[in-house]
PDB file of C-alpha atoms in Angstrom:
ATOM      1  CA  MET A 825     145.137 142.806  89.513  1.00  0.00           C
ATOM      2  CA  ALA A 826     144.324 145.892  91.568  1.00  0.00           C
ATOM      3  CA  THR A 827     140.749 146.129  92.804  1.00  0.00           C
ATOM      4  CA  ARG A 828     138.956 149.012  91.119  1.00  0.00           C
ATOM      5  CA  ILE A 829     136.217 150.146  93.471  1.00  0.00           C
ATOM      6  CA  PRO A 830     133.704 152.768  92.305  1.00  0.00           C
ATOM      7  CA  SER A 831     134.328 155.977  94.264  1.00  0.00           C
ATOM      8  CA  SER A 832     131.076 155.953  96.240  1.00  0.00           C
ATOM      9  CA  TYR A 833     131.707 152.408  97.546  1.00  0.00           C
ATOM     10  CA  ALA A 834     134.150 150.552  99.777  1.00  0.00           C
ATOM     11  CA  ILE A 835     134.992 146.863 100.202  1.00  0.00           C
ATOM     12  CA  HIS A 836     135.840 145.410 103.596  1.00  0.00           C
ATOM     13  CA  GLN A 837     136.548 141.895 104.794  1.00  0.00           C
ATOM     14  CA  LEU A 838     134.134 140.965 107.532  1.00  0.00           C
ATOM     15  CA  LYS A 839     135.040 140.150 111.128  1.00  0.00           C
ATOM     16  CA  PRO A 840     133.244 137.689 113.456  1.00  0.00           C
ATOM     17  CA  ASP A 841     131.481 140.699 115.041  1.00  0.00           C
ATOM     18  CA  ASP A 842     129.821 141.271 111.647  1.00  0.00           C
ATOM     19  CA  ALA A 843     127.993 137.924 111.702  1.00  0.00           C
ATOM     20  CA  THR A 844     124.535 139.469 112.260  1.00  0.00           C
ATOM     21  CA  LEU A 845     125.025 141.887 109.352  1.00  0.00           C
ATOM     22  CA  PHE A 846     126.307 139.042 107.162  1.00  0.00           C
ATOM     23  CA  ARG A 847     123.311 136.859 108.022  1.00  0.00           C
ATOM     24  CA  ALA A 848     120.858 139.658 107.141  1.00  0.00           C
ATOM     25  CA  LEU A 849     122.450 140.425 103.763  1.00  0.00           C
ATOM     26  CA  ARG A 850     122.858 136.751 102.844  1.00  0.00           C
ATOM     27  CA  LEU A 851     119.189 136.056 103.620  1.00  0.00           C
ATOM     28  CA  GLU A 852     118.210 139.111 101.554  1.00  0.00           C
ATOM     29  CA  ALA A 853     120.342 137.807  98.668  1.00  0.00           C
ATOM     30  CA  LEU A 854     118.727 134.366  98.885  1.00  0.00           C
ATOM     31  CA  ALA A 855     115.260 135.934  98.928  1.00  0.00           C
ATOM     32  CA  THR A 856     115.813 138.349  96.020  1.00  0.00           C
ATOM     33  CA  SER A 857     117.948 136.080  93.798  1.00  0.00           C
ATOM     34  CA  PRO A 858     116.985 132.487  94.693  1.00  0.00           C
ATOM     35  CA  ASP A 859     118.220 131.020  91.389  1.00  0.00           C
ATOM     36  CA  SER A 860     121.726 132.389  91.969  1.00  0.00           C
ATOM     37  CA  PHE A 861     122.586 130.194  94.930  1.00  0.00           C
ATOM     38  CA  GLY A 862     122.702 126.528  95.841  1.00  0.00           C
ATOM     39  CA  SER A 863     120.828 127.196  99.077  1.00  0.00           C
ATOM     40  CA  ASN A 864     117.610 128.845 100.282  1.00  0.00           C
ATOM     41  CA  VAL A 865     116.259 131.094 103.021  1.00  0.00           C
ATOM     42  CA  PRO A 866     114.682 128.388 105.256  1.00  0.00           C
ATOM     43  CA  ARG A 867     117.885 126.328 105.278  1.00  0.00           C
ATOM     44  CA  GLU A 868     120.177 129.231 106.166  1.00  0.00           C
ATOM     45  CA  GLU A 869     117.792 130.890 108.632  1.00  0.00           C
ATOM     46  CA  ALA A 870     118.290 127.764 110.752  1.00  0.00           C
ATOM     47  CA  PHE A 871     122.095 128.124 110.908  1.00  0.00           C
ATOM     48  CA  PRO A 872     123.410 128.915 114.400  1.00  0.00           C
ATOM     49  CA  MET A 873     125.315 132.183 114.840  1.00  0.00           C
ATOM     50  CA  GLU A 874     128.600 130.221 115.057  1.00  0.00           C
ATOM     51  CA  VAL A 875     128.235 129.268 111.371  1.00  0.00           C
ATOM     52  CA  TRP A 876     127.829 132.916 110.392  1.00  0.00           C
ATOM     53  CA  GLN A 877     130.818 133.922 112.516  1.00  0.00           C
ATOM     54  CA  GLU A 878     133.027 131.264 110.887  1.00  0.00           C
ATOM     55  CA  ARG A 879     131.977 132.359 107.392  1.00  0.00           C
ATOM     56  CA  THR A 880     132.955 135.995 108.014  1.00  0.00           C
ATOM     57  CA  ALA A 881     136.663 135.078 107.883  1.00  0.00           C
ATOM     58  CA  ARG A 882     136.416 134.578 104.128  1.00  0.00           C
ATOM     59  CA  THR A 883     133.693 137.053 103.166  1.00  0.00           C
ATOM     60  CA  ALA A 884     133.800 140.644 101.963  1.00  0.00           C
ATOM     61  CA  PHE A 885     131.019 143.162 101.605  1.00  0.00           C
ATOM     62  CA  ALA A 886     130.635 146.092  99.267  1.00  0.00           C
ATOM     63  CA  PHE A 887     129.325 149.115 101.110  1.00  0.00           C
ATOM     64  CA  GLU A 888     127.683 152.170  99.608  1.00  0.00           C
ATOM     65  CA  LEU A 889     129.118 155.284 101.220  1.00  0.00           C
ATOM     66  CA  VAL A 890     126.206 157.506 102.226  1.00  0.00           C
ATOM     67  CA  THR A 891     126.356 160.918 103.889  1.00  0.00           C
ATOM     68  CA  LEU A 892     123.673 161.180 106.540  1.00  0.00           C
ATOM     69  CA  PRO A 893     120.927 163.775 105.977  1.00  0.00           C
ATOM     70  CA  GLY A 894     121.683 167.224 107.419  1.00  0.00           C
ATOM     71  CA  SER A 895     125.451 166.760 107.182  1.00  0.00           C
ATOM     72  CA  ALA A 896     127.741 169.607 106.262  1.00  0.00           C
ATOM     73  CA  PRO A 897     129.416 169.181 102.855  1.00  0.00           C
ATOM     74  CA  GLY A 898     132.678 167.237 103.243  1.00  0.00           C
ATOM     75  CA  ASP A 899     131.989 166.239 106.872  1.00  0.00           C
ATOM     76  CA  LYS A 900     133.410 162.695 106.883  1.00  0.00           C
ATOM     77  CA  SER A 901     132.309 162.119 110.475  1.00  0.00           C
ATOM     78  CA  THR A 902     128.751 161.664 109.183  1.00  0.00           C
ATOM     79  CA  LEU A 903     129.655 159.121 106.514  1.00  0.00           C
ATOM     80  CA  HIS A 904     127.615 155.933 106.804  1.00  0.00           C
ATOM     81  CA  GLU A 905     128.176 152.579 105.097  1.00  0.00           C
ATOM     82  CA  ARG A 906     125.239 150.535 103.826  1.00  0.00           C
ATOM     83  CA  ALA A 907     125.896 146.908 102.779  1.00  0.00           C
ATOM     84  CA  VAL A 908     124.921 146.390  99.129  1.00  0.00           C
ATOM     85  CA  GLY A 909     126.946 143.377  97.943  1.00  0.00           C
ATOM     86  CA  MET A 910     129.022 140.406  99.035  1.00  0.00           C
ATOM     87  CA  VAL A 911     131.388 137.679  97.908  1.00  0.00           C
ATOM     88  CA  ALA A 912     133.135 134.795  99.654  1.00  0.00           C
ATOM     89  CA  TYR A 913     135.671 132.073  98.984  1.00  0.00           C
ATOM     90  CA  HIS A 914     136.813 128.823 100.540  1.00  0.00           C
ATOM     91  CA  TRP A 915     139.830 126.585 100.063  1.00  0.00           C
ATOM     92  CA  ALA A 916     139.363 123.088  98.643  1.00  0.00           C
ATOM     93  CA  GLU A 917     140.438 120.239 100.875  1.00  0.00           C
ATOM     94  CA  GLN A 918     143.044 117.667  99.836  1.00  0.00           C
ATOM     95  CA  GLU A 919     144.206 119.261  96.604  1.00  0.00           C
ATOM     96  CA  GLU A 920     147.759 118.978  95.265  1.00  0.00           C
ATOM     97  CA  THR A 921     147.614 122.498  93.838  1.00  0.00           C
ATOM     98  CA  PRO A 922     146.201 125.258  96.052  1.00  0.00           C
ATOM     99  CA  LEU A 923     142.599 125.661  94.881  1.00  0.00           C
ATOM    100  CA  ALA A 924     140.036 128.168  96.111  1.00  0.00           C
ATOM    101  CA  HIS A 925     136.367 128.427  95.167  1.00  0.00           C
ATOM    102  CA  LEU A 926     134.669 131.784  94.678  1.00  0.00           C
ATOM    103  CA  VAL A 927     131.133 131.587  96.097  1.00  0.00           C
ATOM    104  CA  GLY A 928     128.205 133.768  97.068  1.00  0.00           C
ATOM    105  CA  LEU A 929     128.727 136.734  94.742  1.00  0.00           C
ATOM    106  CA  TRP A 930     125.702 139.017  94.976  1.00  0.00           C
ATOM    107  CA  VAL A 931     125.020 142.707  94.419  1.00  0.00           C
ATOM    108  CA  HIS A 932     121.748 144.342  95.443  1.00  0.00           C
ATOM    109  CA  PRO A 933     119.597 144.911  92.315  1.00  0.00           C
ATOM    110  CA  ALA A 934     119.608 148.700  92.828  1.00  0.00           C
ATOM    111  CA  HIS A 935     123.431 148.719  92.690  1.00  0.00           C
ATOM    112  CA  ARG A 936     124.025 146.455  89.695  1.00  0.00           C
ATOM    113  CA  GLY A 937     125.719 147.858  86.601  1.00  0.00           C
ATOM    114  CA  LYS A 938     128.189 149.912  88.675  1.00  0.00           C
ATOM    115  CA  ASP A 939     131.127 147.443  88.508  1.00  0.00           C
ATOM    116  CA  LEU A 940     130.640 146.308  92.112  1.00  0.00           C
ATOM    117  CA  GLY A 941     130.497 142.654  91.054  1.00  0.00           C
ATOM    118  CA  SER A 942     133.817 143.048  89.244  1.00  0.00           C
ATOM    119  CA  ALA A 943     135.367 144.814  92.246  1.00  0.00           C
ATOM    120  CA  LEU A 944     134.224 142.029  94.590  1.00  0.00           C
ATOM    121  CA  VAL A 945     135.649 139.317  92.295  1.00  0.00           C
ATOM    122  CA  GLU A 946     138.933 141.240  92.035  1.00  0.00           C
ATOM    123  CA  TRP A 947     139.054 141.372  95.848  1.00  0.00           C
ATOM    124  CA  VAL A 948     138.811 137.552  95.990  1.00  0.00           C
ATOM    125  CA  VAL A 949     141.532 137.164  93.339  1.00  0.00           C
ATOM    126  CA  GLU A 950     143.829 139.370  95.426  1.00  0.00           C
ATOM    127  CA  GLN A 951     143.084 137.355  98.582  1.00  0.00           C
ATOM    128  CA  VAL A 952     143.590 133.860  97.198  1.00  0.00           C
ATOM    129  CA  LEU A 953     146.152 134.333  94.424  1.00  0.00           C
ATOM    130  CA  PRO A 954     148.916 136.392  95.995  1.00  0.00           C
ATOM    131  CA  SER A 955     152.003 136.709  93.857  1.00  0.00           C
ATOM    132  CA  GLY A 956     154.621 134.110  94.628  1.00  0.00           C
ATOM    133  CA  ILE A 957     152.342 131.106  95.169  1.00  0.00           C
ATOM    134  CA  ALA A 958     152.984 129.201  91.963  1.00  0.00           C
ATOM    135  CA  GLY A 959     150.099 127.270  90.500  1.00  0.00           C
ATOM    136  CA  SER A 960     147.385 128.652  92.779  1.00  0.00           C
ATOM    137  CA  ARG A 961     143.963 128.407  91.198  1.00  0.00           C
ATOM    138  CA  LEU A 962     140.556 129.953  91.708  1.00  0.00           C
ATOM    139  CA  GLN A 963     137.411 128.302  90.394  1.00  0.00           C
ATOM    140  CA  LEU A 964     133.722 129.061  90.444  1.00  0.00           C
ATOM    141  CA  GLU A 965     130.424 127.640  89.321  1.00  0.00           C
ATOM    142  CA  VAL A 966     127.899 129.843  87.521  1.00  0.00           C
ATOM    143  CA  GLY A 967     124.503 129.158  86.015  1.00  0.00           C
ATOM    144  CA  GLY A 968     124.902 128.579  82.275  1.00  0.00           C
ATOM    145  CA  ARG A 969     121.964 130.862  81.444  1.00  0.00           C
ATOM    146  CA  ASN A 970     123.465 133.792  83.352  1.00  0.00           C
ATOM    147  CA  LYS A 971     125.259 135.221  80.286  1.00  0.00           C
ATOM    148  CA  GLY A 972     125.965 138.657  81.816  1.00  0.00           C
ATOM    149  CA  VAL A 973     127.807 137.217  84.786  1.00  0.00           C
ATOM    150  CA  ILE A 974     129.714 134.735  82.605  1.00  0.00           C
ATOM    151  CA  SER A 975     130.808 137.652  80.390  1.00  0.00           C
ATOM    152  CA  MET A 976     131.991 139.591  83.487  1.00  0.00           C
ATOM    153  CA  TYR A 977     134.045 136.607  84.695  1.00  0.00           C
ATOM    154  CA  GLU A 978     135.624 136.235  81.255  1.00  0.00           C
ATOM    155  CA  ARG A 979     136.557 139.954  81.186  1.00  0.00           C
ATOM    156  CA  LEU A 980     138.247 139.443  84.567  1.00  0.00           C
ATOM    157  CA  GLY A 981     140.407 136.573  83.286  1.00  0.00           C
ATOM    158  CA  PHE A 982     138.362 133.448  84.019  1.00  0.00           C
ATOM    159  CA  ARG A 983     138.062 130.780  81.353  1.00  0.00           C
ATOM    160  CA  ARG A 984     135.366 128.176  80.869  1.00  0.00           C
ATOM    161  CA  LEU A 985     136.264 124.631  81.843  1.00  0.00           C
ATOM    162  CA  ASP A 986     133.271 123.116  80.071  1.00  0.00           C
ATOM    163  CA  ALA A 987     131.113 123.963  77.061  1.00  0.00           C
ATOM    164  CA  ASP A 988     128.039 125.086  79.008  1.00  0.00           C
ATOM    165  CA  GLY A 989     129.998 127.661  81.017  1.00  0.00           C
ATOM    166  CA  TRP A 990     129.090 126.295  84.439  1.00  0.00           C
ATOM    167  CA  SER A 991     132.685 125.823  85.641  1.00  0.00           C
ATOM    168  CA  MET A 992     135.271 128.560  85.258  1.00  0.00           C
ATOM    169  CA  ASP A 993     138.905 128.776  86.283  1.00  0.00           C
ATOM    170  CA  TYR A 994     141.353 131.626  86.955  1.00  0.00           C
ATOM    171  CA  ALA A 995     145.009 130.636  87.179  1.00  0.00           C
ATOM    172  CA  SER A 996     147.806 132.826  88.506  1.00  0.00           C
TER     173      SER A 996
END
């Protein structure tokens, strides 16, 4: 699966130096979409910076590519990236078959409907299910009432593991 990124966006894996940016966007996501996560702003505001730095190793952001005002047409030196979405994954401990969990998918409300969510999920699939690792699996949990997101996951190759749609699996 090749990640299809809309042309005015880019996806980058974060580095430990990006921990402050990650913290800000994650707290914004928790504040604007509190029902989408198993955490909340007060809990994560208390995390020390070391936690944010560790999490960057398995997190990607979608950035909107914005040309700064007053720039000459085509002048790429004035291109600016604004974080507008994120996704992360982690590996399950003590599993016979390699198993990763997709977590923390969020796209800023103003940027939804532009296939950024799909591009971020495809990025995770490419990271955790490289060709040649037989039997690798990727799972996620999603709120059963979030029909639009469930439909997106199904289009991307995930299948429901239970009738209510909470658990989904993608196998290589």
